[in-house]
Amino acid sequence: MKVISYNIHDCYSWKVENLLKIDADIWVVPEMTSPEDANLPEFLEMKWYGISYFWQFKRWKGLGVIWKKGLGYVPEWFNPELYYAIPLVVDDMLVLAIWPTKKKNVTDQLLYPQIAQGIINEYAPHFKDFAKVLVIGDFNCYVNQVDNSKEYGDILRIDSILSDYGLRSLYHQQTGEALGEETMATYYHRFNENSPFFLDYAYSNATVKSFRLLPWDKEMSDHVGMELYI
């Protein structure tokens, strides 16, 4: 099974079309446009939860999970109050798509690592029910980030928590690089090649056939995509 995770900056339908040209079984899409604007083909299903924002004009963006029809389902224990996380059950695997983000008057007073740990606390009790677990998306967390605290830390704290559940970062497992010492980036702040960050992660306990970061496409996003076969 092939999974793509790709934060699409300023998402429009043409970007969704380009995304779907990367054939996969599941696409995890932070900053996804609304289902009405996405114009998905009929053989695909999508669960989406989004927020409206204004920038010259009103637009929508949210977290979207797209999958081939009949492949999986969103379980009844999905918590819509956590609009920045969507679980998808595929046979004996749980795919937990995440995009810790801030919503005015809801999460804008929280830290990104705090939001991410709230997602894990909500869904981790279900990890034991599945042979394979994949937590994937834009975590909005990195080593020594400005948005951290002694209580919630940064991606190192999240890595420790997920490790306790037997989950490992696929990029770091494959490369042997330490968190915060990555030789590649998944995000270029304001599209600046000289401002790289590592924000996008895939954590799993499964045997993964392959994992890679896709080439950076500036027309699509300030992020790069992740591709894995599981």
Short mmCIF file of C-alpha atoms in Angstrom, two decimals, residues 33-199:
data_model
loop_
_atom_site.label_atom_id
_atom_site.label_comp_id
_atom_site.label_asym_id
_atom_site.label_seq_id
_atom_site.Cartn_x
_atom_site.Cartn_y
_atom_site.Cartn_z
CA THR A 33 -9.06 22.93 0.30
CA SER A 34 -12.74 22.14 0.90
CA PRO A 35 -14.31 19.05 -0.72
CA GLU A 36 -16.43 21.30 -2.95
CA ASP A 37 -13.34 22.97 -4.38
CA ALA A 38 -11.26 19.80 -4.58
CA ASN A 39 -13.35 18.16 -7.34
CA LEU A 40 -12.24 14.64 -6.51
CA PRO A 41 -12.94 11.82 -8.97
CA GLU A 42 -15.69 9.40 -7.98
CA PHE A 43 -13.36 6.50 -7.21
CA LEU A 44 -11.93 8.40 -4.23
CA GLU A 45 -13.31 9.18 -0.78
CA MET A 46 -12.25 12.02 1.48
CA LYS A 47 -12.67 12.97 5.11
CA TRP A 48 -12.02 16.66 5.63
CA TYR A 49 -12.18 19.04 8.50
CA GLY A 50 -11.33 22.66 7.89
CA ILE A 51 -11.36 26.26 8.95
CA SER A 52 -12.16 29.43 7.03
CA TYR A 53 -9.72 32.28 6.80
CA PHE A 54 -9.49 35.59 4.98
CA TRP A 55 -6.65 36.67 2.74
CA GLN A 56 -7.88 39.08 0.07
CA PHE A 57 -10.99 36.86 -0.02
CA LYS A 58 -12.49 34.02 1.98
CA ARG A 59 -10.96 30.60 1.51
CA TRP A 60 -10.98 27.27 3.27
CA LYS A 61 -8.15 25.08 4.40
CA GLY A 62 -8.05 22.05 6.61
CA LEU A 63 -6.80 18.54 7.05
CA GLY A 64 -7.88 16.08 4.41
CA VAL A 65 -7.45 12.33 4.11
CA ILE A 66 -8.18 10.88 0.68
CA TRP A 67 -8.34 7.17 -0.04
CA LYS A 68 -9.45 4.81 -2.77
CA LYS A 69 -13.11 4.02 -2.31
CA GLY A 70 -13.74 0.94 -0.22
CA LEU A 71 -10.17 0.76 1.09
CA GLY A 72 -10.87 2.02 4.61
CA TYR A 73 -13.16 3.97 6.89
CA VAL A 74 -13.13 6.64 9.57
CA PRO A 75 -14.00 4.91 12.87
CA GLU A 76 -16.86 5.95 15.14
CA TRP A 77 -14.37 7.06 17.80
CA PHE A 78 -13.13 9.91 15.58
CA ASN A 79 -13.29 13.08 17.67
CA PRO A 80 -14.42 16.00 15.46
CA GLU A 81 -13.43 18.48 18.16
CA LEU A 82 -9.85 17.65 17.26
CA TYR A 83 -10.27 19.01 13.76
CA TYR A 84 -6.50 18.74 13.23
CA ALA A 85 -6.42 14.91 13.38
CA ILE A 86 -8.28 12.23 11.40
CA PRO A 87 -8.01 8.45 11.98
CA LEU A 88 -8.46 6.04 9.08
CA VAL A 89 -8.78 2.28 9.58
CA VAL A 90 -7.43 0.09 6.78
CA ASP A 91 -7.67 -3.61 7.61
CA ASP A 92 -5.29 -4.19 10.54
CA MET A 93 -3.71 -0.75 10.30
CA LEU A 94 -4.56 2.61 11.85
CA VAL A 95 -3.47 5.63 9.84
CA LEU A 96 -3.61 8.72 12.05
CA ALA A 97 -3.31 11.85 9.94
CA ILE A 98 -2.30 14.92 11.90
CA TRP A 99 -1.77 18.62 11.34
CA PRO A 100 -1.49 20.45 14.68
CA THR A 101 -2.65 23.94 13.82
CA LYS A 102 -4.15 26.98 15.45
CA LYS A 103 -7.74 28.11 15.25
CA LYS A 104 -8.85 31.44 16.60
CA ASN A 105 -10.46 31.20 20.04
CA VAL A 106 -9.93 27.42 20.07
CA THR A 107 -6.25 26.51 19.90
CA ASP A 108 -4.51 29.82 19.23
CA GLN A 109 -3.40 30.01 22.88
CA LEU A 110 -1.83 26.54 22.75
CA LEU A 111 1.67 25.54 21.70
CA TYR A 112 2.14 23.33 18.64
CA PRO A 113 3.80 20.54 20.66
CA GLN A 114 0.92 20.81 23.14
CA ILE A 115 -1.63 20.36 20.36
CA ALA A 116 0.31 17.42 18.92
CA GLN A 117 0.46 15.71 22.31
CA GLY A 118 -3.27 16.26 22.73
CA ILE A 119 -3.82 14.31 19.52
CA ILE A 120 -1.63 11.46 20.72
CA ASN A 121 -3.35 11.35 24.11
CA GLU A 122 -6.74 11.13 22.38
CA TYR A 123 -5.94 8.33 19.96
CA ALA A 124 -3.11 6.34 21.57
CA PRO A 125 -5.55 4.13 23.55
CA HIS A 126 -6.60 2.67 20.19
CA PHE A 127 -3.06 1.83 19.04
CA LYS A 128 -3.17 -1.53 20.82
CA ASP A 129 -6.12 -2.62 18.70
CA PHE A 130 -4.09 -2.61 15.49
CA ALA A 131 -1.14 -4.64 14.26
CA LYS A 132 0.22 -1.60 12.43
CA VAL A 133 0.01 2.09 13.30
CA LEU A 134 1.08 5.01 11.12
CA VAL A 135 1.06 8.55 12.51
CA ILE A 136 1.77 10.89 9.62
CA GLY A 137 1.48 14.51 8.55
CA ASP A 138 2.79 18.00 9.20
CA PHE A 139 3.58 18.00 12.93
CA ASN A 140 4.51 21.71 12.99
CA CYS A 141 7.23 20.71 15.46
CA TYR A 142 11.01 20.69 15.29
CA VAL A 143 14.02 20.64 17.61
CA ASN A 144 14.50 23.81 19.67
CA GLN A 145 11.51 25.51 18.12
CA VAL A 146 10.44 28.88 19.44
CA ASP A 147 6.97 27.55 20.20
CA ASN A 148 7.84 25.19 23.05
CA SER A 149 7.90 24.99 26.85
CA LYS A 150 9.40 22.93 29.66
CA GLU A 151 6.08 21.15 30.03
CA TYR A 152 5.53 20.22 26.39
CA GLY A 153 9.00 20.46 24.87
CA ASP A 154 9.38 20.07 21.11
CA ILE A 155 9.58 17.19 18.63
CA LEU A 156 12.02 15.39 20.94
CA ARG A 157 9.27 15.05 23.53
CA ILE A 158 6.81 13.83 20.91
CA ASP A 159 9.38 11.38 19.58
CA SER A 160 9.85 10.01 23.10
CA ILE A 161 6.10 9.58 23.60
CA LEU A 162 5.61 7.81 20.27
CA SER A 163 8.66 5.64 20.91
CA ASP A 164 6.97 4.39 24.07
CA TYR A 165 4.24 3.01 21.77
CA GLY A 166 6.82 1.33 19.56
CA LEU A 167 6.62 3.93 16.79
CA ARG A 168 9.73 5.24 15.04
CA SER A 169 10.29 8.10 12.63
CA LEU A 170 10.75 6.46 9.24
CA TYR A 171 13.04 9.18 7.90
CA HIS A 172 15.37 9.00 10.88
CA GLN A 173 15.25 5.23 11.01
CA GLN A 174 16.23 5.03 7.33
CA THR A 175 18.93 7.69 7.35
CA GLY A 176 20.35 7.16 10.82
CA GLU A 177 20.28 10.92 11.33
CA ALA A 178 19.36 12.40 14.69
CA LEU A 179 16.36 14.64 15.21
CA GLY A 180 17.46 18.20 14.60
CA GLU A 181 20.44 17.09 12.49
CA GLU A 182 18.60 16.27 9.27
CA THR A 183 20.48 16.75 6.00
CA MET A 184 17.18 17.27 4.18
CA ALA A 185 14.24 19.56 4.89
CA THR A 186 10.49 19.14 4.58
CA TYR A 187 9.62 22.85 4.75
CA TYR A 188 11.19 26.05 3.44
CA HIS A 189 9.92 29.05 5.37
CA ARG A 190 8.38 31.59 3.01
CA PHE A 191 9.79 29.51 0.12
CA ASN A 192 13.31 30.48 1.16
CA GLU A 193 15.87 27.77 0.43
CA ASN A 194 18.06 29.29 3.13
CA SER A 195 15.38 28.80 5.80
CA PRO A 196 14.86 25.00 5.95
CA PHE A 197 12.97 23.14 8.67
CA PHE A 198 12.00 19.53 9.29
CA LEU A 199 8.28 19.56 10.18
#
